[in-house]
PDB file of C-alpha atoms in Angstrom:
ATOM      1  CA  UNK R   1     119.605 104.026  45.675  1.00 51.00           C
ATOM      2  CA  UNK R   2     116.213 102.380  45.426  1.00 62.00           C
ATOM      3  CA  UNK R   3     114.619 105.580  43.966  1.00 67.00           C
ATOM      4  CA  UNK R   4     117.592 105.943  41.567  1.00 63.00           C
ATOM      5  CA  UNK R   5     117.227 102.396  40.268  1.00 64.00           C
ATOM      6  CA  UNK R   6     113.388 102.652  39.934  1.00 66.00           C
ATOM      7  CA  UNK R   7     113.627 105.977  37.973  1.00 70.00           C
ATOM      8  CA  UNK R   8     116.499 104.642  35.786  1.00 71.00           C
ATOM      9  CA  UNK R   9     114.510 101.499  34.947  1.00 69.00           C
ATOM     10  CA  UNK R  10     111.535 103.575  34.109  1.00 70.00           C
ATOM     11  CA  UNK R  11     113.488 105.864  31.784  1.00 73.00           C
ATOM     12  CA  UNK R  12     115.007 102.869  30.059  1.00 75.00           C
ATOM     13  CA  UNK R  13     111.509 101.444  29.438  1.00 71.00           C
ATOM     14  CA  UNK R  14     110.240 104.795  28.152  1.00 74.00           C
ATOM     15  CA  UNK R  15     113.214 105.098  25.715  1.00 73.00           C
ATOM     16  CA  UNK R  16     112.653 101.622  24.370  1.00 68.00           C
ATOM     17  CA  UNK R  17     108.932 102.177  24.033  1.00 74.00           C
ATOM     18  CA  UNK R  18     109.432 105.395  22.103  1.00 74.00           C
ATOM     19  CA  UNK R  19     112.081 103.711  19.832  1.00 70.00           C
ATOM     20  CA  UNK R  20     109.667 100.768  19.249  1.00 66.00           C
ATOM     21  CA  UNK R  21     106.799 103.193  18.564  1.00 69.00           C
ATOM     22  CA  UNK R  22     108.716 105.001  15.881  1.00 69.00           C
ATOM     23  CA  UNK R  23     109.776 101.733  14.359  1.00 67.00           C
ATOM     24  CA  UNK R  24     106.204 100.553  14.200  1.00 63.00           C
ATOM     25  CA  UNK R  25     105.064 103.879  12.714  1.00 65.00           C
ATOM     26  CA  UNK R  26     107.690 103.490   9.910  1.00 64.00           C
ATOM     27  CA  UNK R  27     106.606 100.022   9.219  1.00 62.00           C
ATOM     28  CA  UNK R  28     102.936 100.919   8.923  1.00 66.00           C
ATOM     29  CA  UNK R  29     103.735 104.010   6.653  1.00 62.00           C
ATOM     30  CA  UNK R  30     106.138 102.272   4.369  1.00 60.00           C
ATOM     31  CA  UNK R  31     105.383  98.658   3.170  1.00 56.00           C
ATOM     32  CA  UNK R  32     108.980  98.298   2.111  1.00 57.00           C
ATOM     33  CA  UNK R  33     110.281  99.116   5.587  1.00 55.00           C
ATOM     34  CA  UNK R  34     111.593  95.998   7.132  1.00 56.00           C
ATOM     35  CA  UNK R  35     113.212  97.225  10.370  1.00 55.00           C
ATOM     36  CA  UNK R  36     113.176  94.291  12.740  1.00 56.00           C
ATOM     37  CA  UNK R  37     110.359  94.087  15.286  1.00 66.00           C
ATOM     38  CA  UNK R  38     112.534  92.920  18.175  1.00 67.00           C
ATOM     39  CA  UNK R  39     112.358  96.431  19.581  1.00 69.00           C
ATOM     40  CA  UNK R  40     108.613  95.859  20.252  1.00 72.00           C
ATOM     41  CA  UNK R  41     109.408  92.692  22.179  1.00 73.00           C
ATOM     42  CA  UNK R  42     112.217  94.300  24.175  1.00 74.00           C
ATOM     43  CA  UNK R  43     110.075  97.253  25.071  1.00 73.00           C
ATOM     44  CA  UNK R  44     107.259  95.101  26.251  1.00 78.00           C
ATOM     45  CA  UNK R  45     109.435  92.718  28.266  1.00 80.00           C
ATOM     46  CA  UNK R  46     111.415  95.611  29.807  1.00 79.00           C
ATOM     47  CA  UNK R  47     108.133  97.326  30.873  1.00 79.00           C
ATOM     48  CA  UNK R  48     106.828  94.056  32.286  1.00 84.00           C
ATOM     49  CA  UNK R  49     110.053  93.382  34.192  1.00 81.00           C
ATOM     50  CA  UNK R  50     110.047  96.997  35.584  1.00 75.00           C
ATOM     51  CA  UNK R  51     106.395  96.761  36.843  1.00 82.00           C
ATOM     52  CA  UNK R  52     107.046  93.220  38.297  1.00 84.00           C
ATOM     53  CA  UNK R  53     110.192  94.466  40.045  1.00 80.00           C
ATOM     54  CA  UNK R  54     108.532  97.473  41.463  1.00 81.00           C
ATOM     55  CA  UNK R  55     105.567  95.411  42.739  1.00 84.00           C
ATOM     56  CA  UNK R  56     107.880  92.730  44.260  1.00 84.00           C
ATOM     57  CA  UNK R  57     110.159  95.322  45.790  1.00 81.00           C
ATOM     58  CA  UNK R  58     107.217  97.121  47.426  1.00 82.00           C
ATOM     59  CA  UNK R  59     105.952  93.903  48.763  1.00 84.00           C
ATOM     60  CA  UNK R  60     109.308  92.940  50.171  1.00 79.00           C
ATOM     61  CA  UNK R  61     109.728  96.305  51.813  1.00 79.00           C
ATOM     62  CA  UNK R  62     106.273  96.244  53.418  1.00 80.00           C
ATOM     63  CA  UNK R  63     106.472  92.663  54.662  1.00 81.00           C
ATOM     64  CA  UNK R  64     110.062  92.380  55.658  1.00 80.00           C
ATOM     65  CA  UNK R  65     112.320  95.427  55.494  1.00 84.00           C
ATOM     66  CA  UNK R  66     110.008  98.094  56.882  1.00 82.00           C
ATOM     67  CA  UNK R  67     109.255  96.004  60.096  1.00 81.00           C
ATOM     68  CA  UNK R  68     112.961  95.277  60.295  1.00 83.00           C
ATOM     69  CA  UNK R  69     114.033  98.903  60.085  1.00 86.00           C
ATOM     70  CA  UNK R  70     111.324  99.941  62.565  1.00 85.00           C
ATOM     71  CA  UNK R  71     112.075  97.264  65.209  1.00 86.00           C
ATOM     72  CA  UNK R  72     115.924  97.396  64.790  1.00 85.00           C
ATOM     73  CA  UNK R  73     115.851 101.125  65.677  1.00 88.00           C
ATOM     74  CA  UNK R  74     114.147 100.347  68.986  1.00 88.00           C
ATOM     75  CA  UNK R  75     115.761  99.042  72.125  1.00 89.00           C
ATOM     76  CA  UNK R  76     115.484  95.755  74.055  1.00 90.00           C
ATOM     77  CA  UNK R  77     114.423  95.016  77.642  1.00 90.00           C
ATOM     78  CA  UNK R  78     115.389  91.953  79.673  1.00 91.00           C
ATOM     79  CA  UNK R  79     113.855  90.246  82.707  1.00 91.00           C
ATOM     80  CA  UNK R  80     110.693  92.328  82.562  1.00 91.00           C
ATOM     81  CA  UNK R  81     107.988  91.614  85.130  1.00 89.00           C
ATOM     82  CA  UNK R  82     104.530  91.531  83.298  1.00 90.00           C
ATOM     83  CA  UNK R  83     103.152  93.450  86.355  1.00 87.00           C
ATOM     84  CA  UNK R  84     105.662  96.345  85.707  1.00 84.00           C
ATOM     85  CA  UNK R  85     103.106  98.906  84.530  1.00 81.00           C
ATOM     86  CA  UNK R  86     102.335 101.060  82.750  1.00 86.00           C
ATOM     87  CA  UNK R  87     103.735  99.527  79.595  1.00 85.00           C
ATOM     88  CA  UNK R  88     104.179 103.035  78.167  1.00 85.00           C
ATOM     89  CA  UNK R  89     107.544 103.101  79.809  1.00 88.00           C
ATOM     90  CA  UNK R  90     108.656 100.567  77.192  1.00 89.00           C
ATOM     91  CA  UNK R  91     107.484 102.605  74.213  1.00 87.00           C
ATOM     92  CA  UNK R  92     110.972 102.636  72.710  1.00 89.00           C
ATOM     93  CA  UNK R  93     111.399  98.900  73.112  1.00 92.00           C
ATOM     94  CA  UNK R  94     110.944  96.498  70.210  1.00 90.00           C
ATOM     95  CA  UNK R  95     112.302  93.327  71.827  1.00 93.00           C
ATOM     96  CA  UNK R  96     111.253  92.326  75.284  1.00 93.00           C
ATOM     97  CA  UNK R  97     112.143  89.238  77.320  1.00 93.00           C
ATOM     98  CA  UNK R  98     109.947  88.669  80.304  1.00 92.00           C
ATOM     99  CA  UNK R  99     110.888  86.932  83.555  1.00 91.00           C
ATOM    100  CA  UNK R 100     111.114  83.136  83.616  1.00 90.00           C
ATOM    101  CA  UNK R 101     107.696  81.682  84.294  1.00 88.00           C
ATOM    102  CA  UNK R 102     105.844  84.409  82.399  1.00 91.00           C
ATOM    103  CA  UNK R 103     103.263  82.931  79.993  1.00 91.00           C
ATOM    104  CA  UNK R 104     100.331  83.731  77.826  1.00 91.00           C
ATOM    105  CA  UNK R 105      97.160  83.892  79.926  1.00 90.00           C
ATOM    106  CA  UNK R 106      95.229  81.590  77.714  1.00 90.00           C
ATOM    107  CA  UNK R 107      92.333  81.314  80.169  1.00 90.00           C
ATOM    108  CA  UNK R 108      91.907  85.098  79.949  1.00 91.00           C
ATOM    109  CA  UNK R 109      92.027  85.390  76.218  1.00 92.00           C
ATOM    110  CA  UNK R 110      89.346  86.563  73.807  1.00 93.00           C
ATOM    111  CA  UNK R 111      88.757  87.173  70.176  1.00 93.00           C
ATOM    112  CA  UNK R 112      86.772  89.742  68.328  1.00 93.00           C
ATOM    113  CA  UNK R 113      85.326  88.617  65.001  1.00 92.00           C
ATOM    114  CA  UNK R 114      84.932  90.744  61.968  1.00 88.00           C
ATOM    115  CA  UNK R 115      85.419  88.428  58.927  1.00 88.00           C
ATOM    116  CA  UNK R 116      88.723  87.401  60.696  1.00 93.00           C
ATOM    117  CA  UNK R 117      89.129  86.722  64.394  1.00 94.00           C
ATOM    118  CA  UNK R 118      91.335  89.228  66.144  1.00 96.00           C
ATOM    119  CA  UNK R 119      92.768  87.442  69.186  1.00 95.00           C
ATOM    120  CA  UNK R 120      94.238  88.894  72.335  1.00 95.00           C
ATOM    121  CA  UNK R 121      95.612  87.421  75.569  1.00 94.00           C
ATOM    122  CA  UNK R 122      97.530  89.002  78.457  1.00 94.00           C
ATOM    123  CA  UNK R 123     100.968  88.174  79.509  1.00 93.00           C
ATOM    124  CA  UNK R 124     100.812  86.946  83.153  1.00 92.00           C
ATOM    125  CA  UNK R 125     103.577  86.309  85.682  1.00 87.00           C
ATOM    126  CA  UNK R 126     104.141  83.470  88.058  1.00 80.00           C
ATOM    127  CA  UNK R 127     102.765  85.422  91.042  1.00 75.00           C
ATOM    128  CA  UNK R 128      99.383  84.564  92.565  1.00 73.00           C
ATOM    129  CA  UNK R 129      98.632  88.248  93.131  1.00 77.00           C
ATOM    130  CA  UNK R 130      96.397  89.806  90.504  1.00 79.00           C
ATOM    131  CA  UNK R 131      98.004  92.915  88.869  1.00 81.00           C
ATOM    132  CA  UNK R 132      96.356  96.237  88.978  1.00 82.00           C
ATOM    133  CA  UNK R 133      96.333  96.105  85.124  1.00 87.00           C
ATOM    134  CA  UNK R 134      97.288  93.826  82.251  1.00 92.00           C
ATOM    135  CA  UNK R 135      99.459  95.983  79.888  1.00 93.00           C
ATOM    136  CA  UNK R 136     101.332  93.440  77.817  1.00 94.00           C
ATOM    137  CA  UNK R 137      99.187  91.602  75.259  1.00 95.00           C
ATOM    138  CA  UNK R 138      99.975  88.876  72.879  1.00 95.00           C
ATOM    139  CA  UNK R 139      97.980  89.432  69.649  1.00 95.00           C
ATOM    140  CA  UNK R 140      97.270  87.575  66.383  1.00 94.00           C
ATOM    141  CA  UNK R 141      94.743  86.948  63.735  1.00 94.00           C
ATOM    142  CA  UNK R 142      92.729  83.702  63.443  1.00 94.00           C
ATOM    143  CA  UNK R 143      94.797  81.966  66.062  1.00 92.00           C
ATOM    144  CA  UNK R 144      92.346  81.511  68.889  1.00 91.00           C
ATOM    145  CA  UNK R 145      89.056  79.886  69.800  1.00 89.00           C
ATOM    146  CA  UNK R 146      87.151  82.218  72.095  1.00 80.00           C
ATOM    147  CA  UNK R 147      84.194  79.929  72.829  1.00 80.00           C
ATOM    148  CA  UNK R 148      84.816  77.336  75.592  1.00 79.00           C
ATOM    149  CA  UNK R 149      86.923  75.326  75.595  1.00 84.00           C
ATOM    150  CA  UNK R 150      89.121  78.375  75.128  1.00 86.00           C
ATOM    151  CA  UNK R 151      92.381  77.934  73.112  1.00 89.00           C
ATOM    152  CA  UNK R 152      95.007  80.475  72.054  1.00 91.00           C
ATOM    153  CA  UNK R 153      97.907  79.647  69.758  1.00 91.00           C
ATOM    154  CA  UNK R 154      99.103  83.073  68.451  1.00 91.00           C
ATOM    155  CA  UNK R 155     102.816  83.655  67.972  1.00 84.00           C
ATOM    156  CA  UNK R 156     105.676  81.231  67.364  1.00 75.00           C
ATOM    157  CA  UNK R 157     105.347  79.143  70.548  1.00 67.00           C
ATOM    158  CA  UNK R 158     103.881  75.658  71.184  1.00 67.00           C
ATOM    159  CA  UNK R 159     101.182  75.774  73.731  1.00 64.00           C
ATOM    160  CA  UNK R 160     102.566  75.153  77.209  1.00 67.00           C
ATOM    161  CA  UNK R 161     106.231  75.499  76.114  1.00 72.00           C
ATOM    162  CA  UNK R 162     107.872  77.220  79.105  1.00 75.00           C
ATOM    163  CA  UNK R 163     110.995  78.168  77.166  1.00 82.00           C
ATOM    164  CA  UNK R 164     108.958  80.905  75.467  1.00 85.00           C
ATOM    165  CA  UNK R 165     108.619  84.070  77.514  1.00 88.00           C
ATOM    166  CA  UNK R 166     109.578  86.862  75.133  1.00 92.00           C
ATOM    167  CA  UNK R 167     107.884  89.089  72.758  1.00 91.00           C
ATOM    168  CA  UNK R 168     108.544  91.080  69.516  1.00 92.00           C
ATOM    169  CA  UNK R 169     106.748  94.378  69.129  1.00 92.00           C
ATOM    170  CA  UNK R 170     103.609  94.052  66.985  1.00 91.00           C
ATOM    171  CA  UNK R 171     103.905  96.355  63.947  1.00 86.00           C
ATOM    172  CA  UNK R 172     100.575  95.964  62.187  1.00 85.00           C
ATOM    173  CA  UNK R 173      98.169  98.538  60.744  1.00 87.00           C
ATOM    174  CA  UNK R 174      96.036 101.046  62.554  1.00 88.00           C
ATOM    175  CA  UNK R 175      92.942  99.289  61.290  1.00 90.00           C
ATOM    176  CA  UNK R 176      94.058  96.032  62.849  1.00 92.00           C
ATOM    177  CA  UNK R 177      94.874  97.804  66.077  1.00 92.00           C
ATOM    178  CA  UNK R 178      91.295  99.063  66.293  1.00 94.00           C
ATOM    179  CA  UNK R 179      90.021  95.474  66.202  1.00 95.00           C
ATOM    180  CA  UNK R 180      92.483  94.394  68.900  1.00 95.00           C
ATOM    181  CA  UNK R 181      91.379  97.328  71.036  1.00 94.00           C
ATOM    182  CA  UNK R 182      87.770  96.151  70.663  1.00 95.00           C
ATOM    183  CA  UNK R 183      88.807  92.633  71.630  1.00 94.00           C
ATOM    184  CA  UNK R 184      90.505  93.894  74.839  1.00 94.00           C
ATOM    185  CA  UNK R 185      87.391  95.904  75.678  1.00 94.00           C
ATOM    186  CA  UNK R 186      85.294  92.770  75.346  1.00 93.00           C
ATOM    187  CA  UNK R 187      87.779  90.863  77.477  1.00 92.00           C
ATOM    188  CA  UNK R 188      87.695  93.490  80.236  1.00 92.00           C
ATOM    189  CA  UNK R 189      83.872  93.217  80.304  1.00 91.00           C
ATOM    190  CA  UNK R 190      83.963  89.432  80.303  1.00 90.00           C
ATOM    191  CA  UNK R 191      86.642  88.738  82.901  1.00 90.00           C
ATOM    192  CA  UNK R 192      86.488  91.914  84.980  1.00 89.00           C
ATOM    193  CA  UNK R 193      90.091  92.855  84.813  1.00 89.00           C
ATOM    194  CA  UNK R 194      91.598  96.036  83.670  1.00 89.00           C
ATOM    195  CA  UNK R 195      93.850  96.726  80.627  1.00 89.00           C
ATOM    196  CA  UNK R 196      95.495 100.134  81.196  1.00 84.00           C
ATOM    197  CA  UNK R 197      97.761 101.063  78.254  1.00 86.00           C
ATOM    198  CA  UNK R 198      98.267  97.907  76.231  1.00 91.00           C
ATOM    199  CA  UNK R 199     101.450  97.084  74.307  1.00 93.00           C
ATOM    200  CA  UNK R 200     100.899  94.538  71.617  1.00 95.00           C
ATOM    201  CA  UNK R 201     103.498  91.886  71.038  1.00 93.00           C
ATOM    202  CA  UNK R 202     104.056  88.584  69.121  1.00 93.00           C
ATOM    203  CA  UNK R 203     104.987  85.716  71.411  1.00 93.00           C
ATOM    204  CA  UNK R 204     108.371  84.144  70.593  1.00 90.00           C
ATOM    205  CA  UNK R 205     111.405  82.399  71.888  1.00 88.00           C
ATOM    206  CA  UNK R 206     114.175  84.786  70.656  1.00 87.00           C
ATOM    207  CA  UNK R 207     113.000  88.220  69.473  1.00 88.00           C
ATOM    208  CA  UNK R 208     116.517  89.221  68.367  1.00 86.00           C
ATOM    209  CA  UNK R 209     116.746  86.173  66.064  1.00 89.00           C
ATOM    210  CA  UNK R 210     113.256  87.065  64.669  1.00 85.00           C
ATOM    211  CA  UNK R 211     114.463  90.564  63.679  1.00 87.00           C
ATOM    212  CA  UNK R 212     117.532  89.061  62.012  1.00 88.00           C
ATOM    213  CA  UNK R 213     115.175  86.682  60.156  1.00 86.00           C
ATOM    214  CA  UNK R 214     113.193  89.699  58.805  1.00 83.00           C
ATOM    215  CA  UNK R 215     116.380  91.141  57.449  1.00 86.00           C
ATOM    216  CA  UNK R 216     117.554  87.832  55.960  1.00 86.00           C
ATOM    217  CA  UNK R 217     114.202  87.335  54.275  1.00 83.00           C
ATOM    218  CA  UNK R 218     114.316  90.816  52.859  1.00 83.00           C
ATOM    219  CA  UNK R 219     117.763  90.482  51.527  1.00 82.00           C
ATOM    220  CA  UNK R 220     117.131  87.076  49.839  1.00 81.00           C
ATOM    221  CA  UNK R 221     113.677  87.926  48.571  1.00 72.00           C
ATOM    222  CA  UNK R 222     113.027  86.812  45.013  1.00 61.00           C
TER     223      UNK R 222
END
């Protein structure tokens, strides 16, 4: 349907432009030709509206609808222990709720700077035993302060709010992923822990509601 509407709009603009062009040529060739110039205005405004609609539609799809389609096709997981590794067993999961008491390991966070700061922090449980590997990672851009005193505020949660112990699958670009990978490598070297096969998430209270919000923003996009 989207392709049909885009092509139809393009063809209408082409037809109006050709009609306006012929009208303009008649006016320039015959000084007594007084065919109205509203066709030129209509062709120009139609073309402008088509380009603007295509640009806004592409932006809306990339920002809202594409992440919505990708995440909504994935499953969900409840009561997940952050120590339940490897995270690759959750590759088909887009919404994940961790056990109560799970939190962002702010004291283990780090950021890699390359124009922007690419921030990473592991999800830690309420156990005192160190895991063999940290595989669940909260990520964000320009939302941490890696130099002591360390602070990390990525995601939708207020710092220290225990109600938040869930994540929405991070769906960014491959280029951004490379920077997050570098940040984790630096964190491993800095803190001496291991990150096996990281899964990147956005920290949130209700990932299902966040997915529905993506759909609602996409449907109401102006």
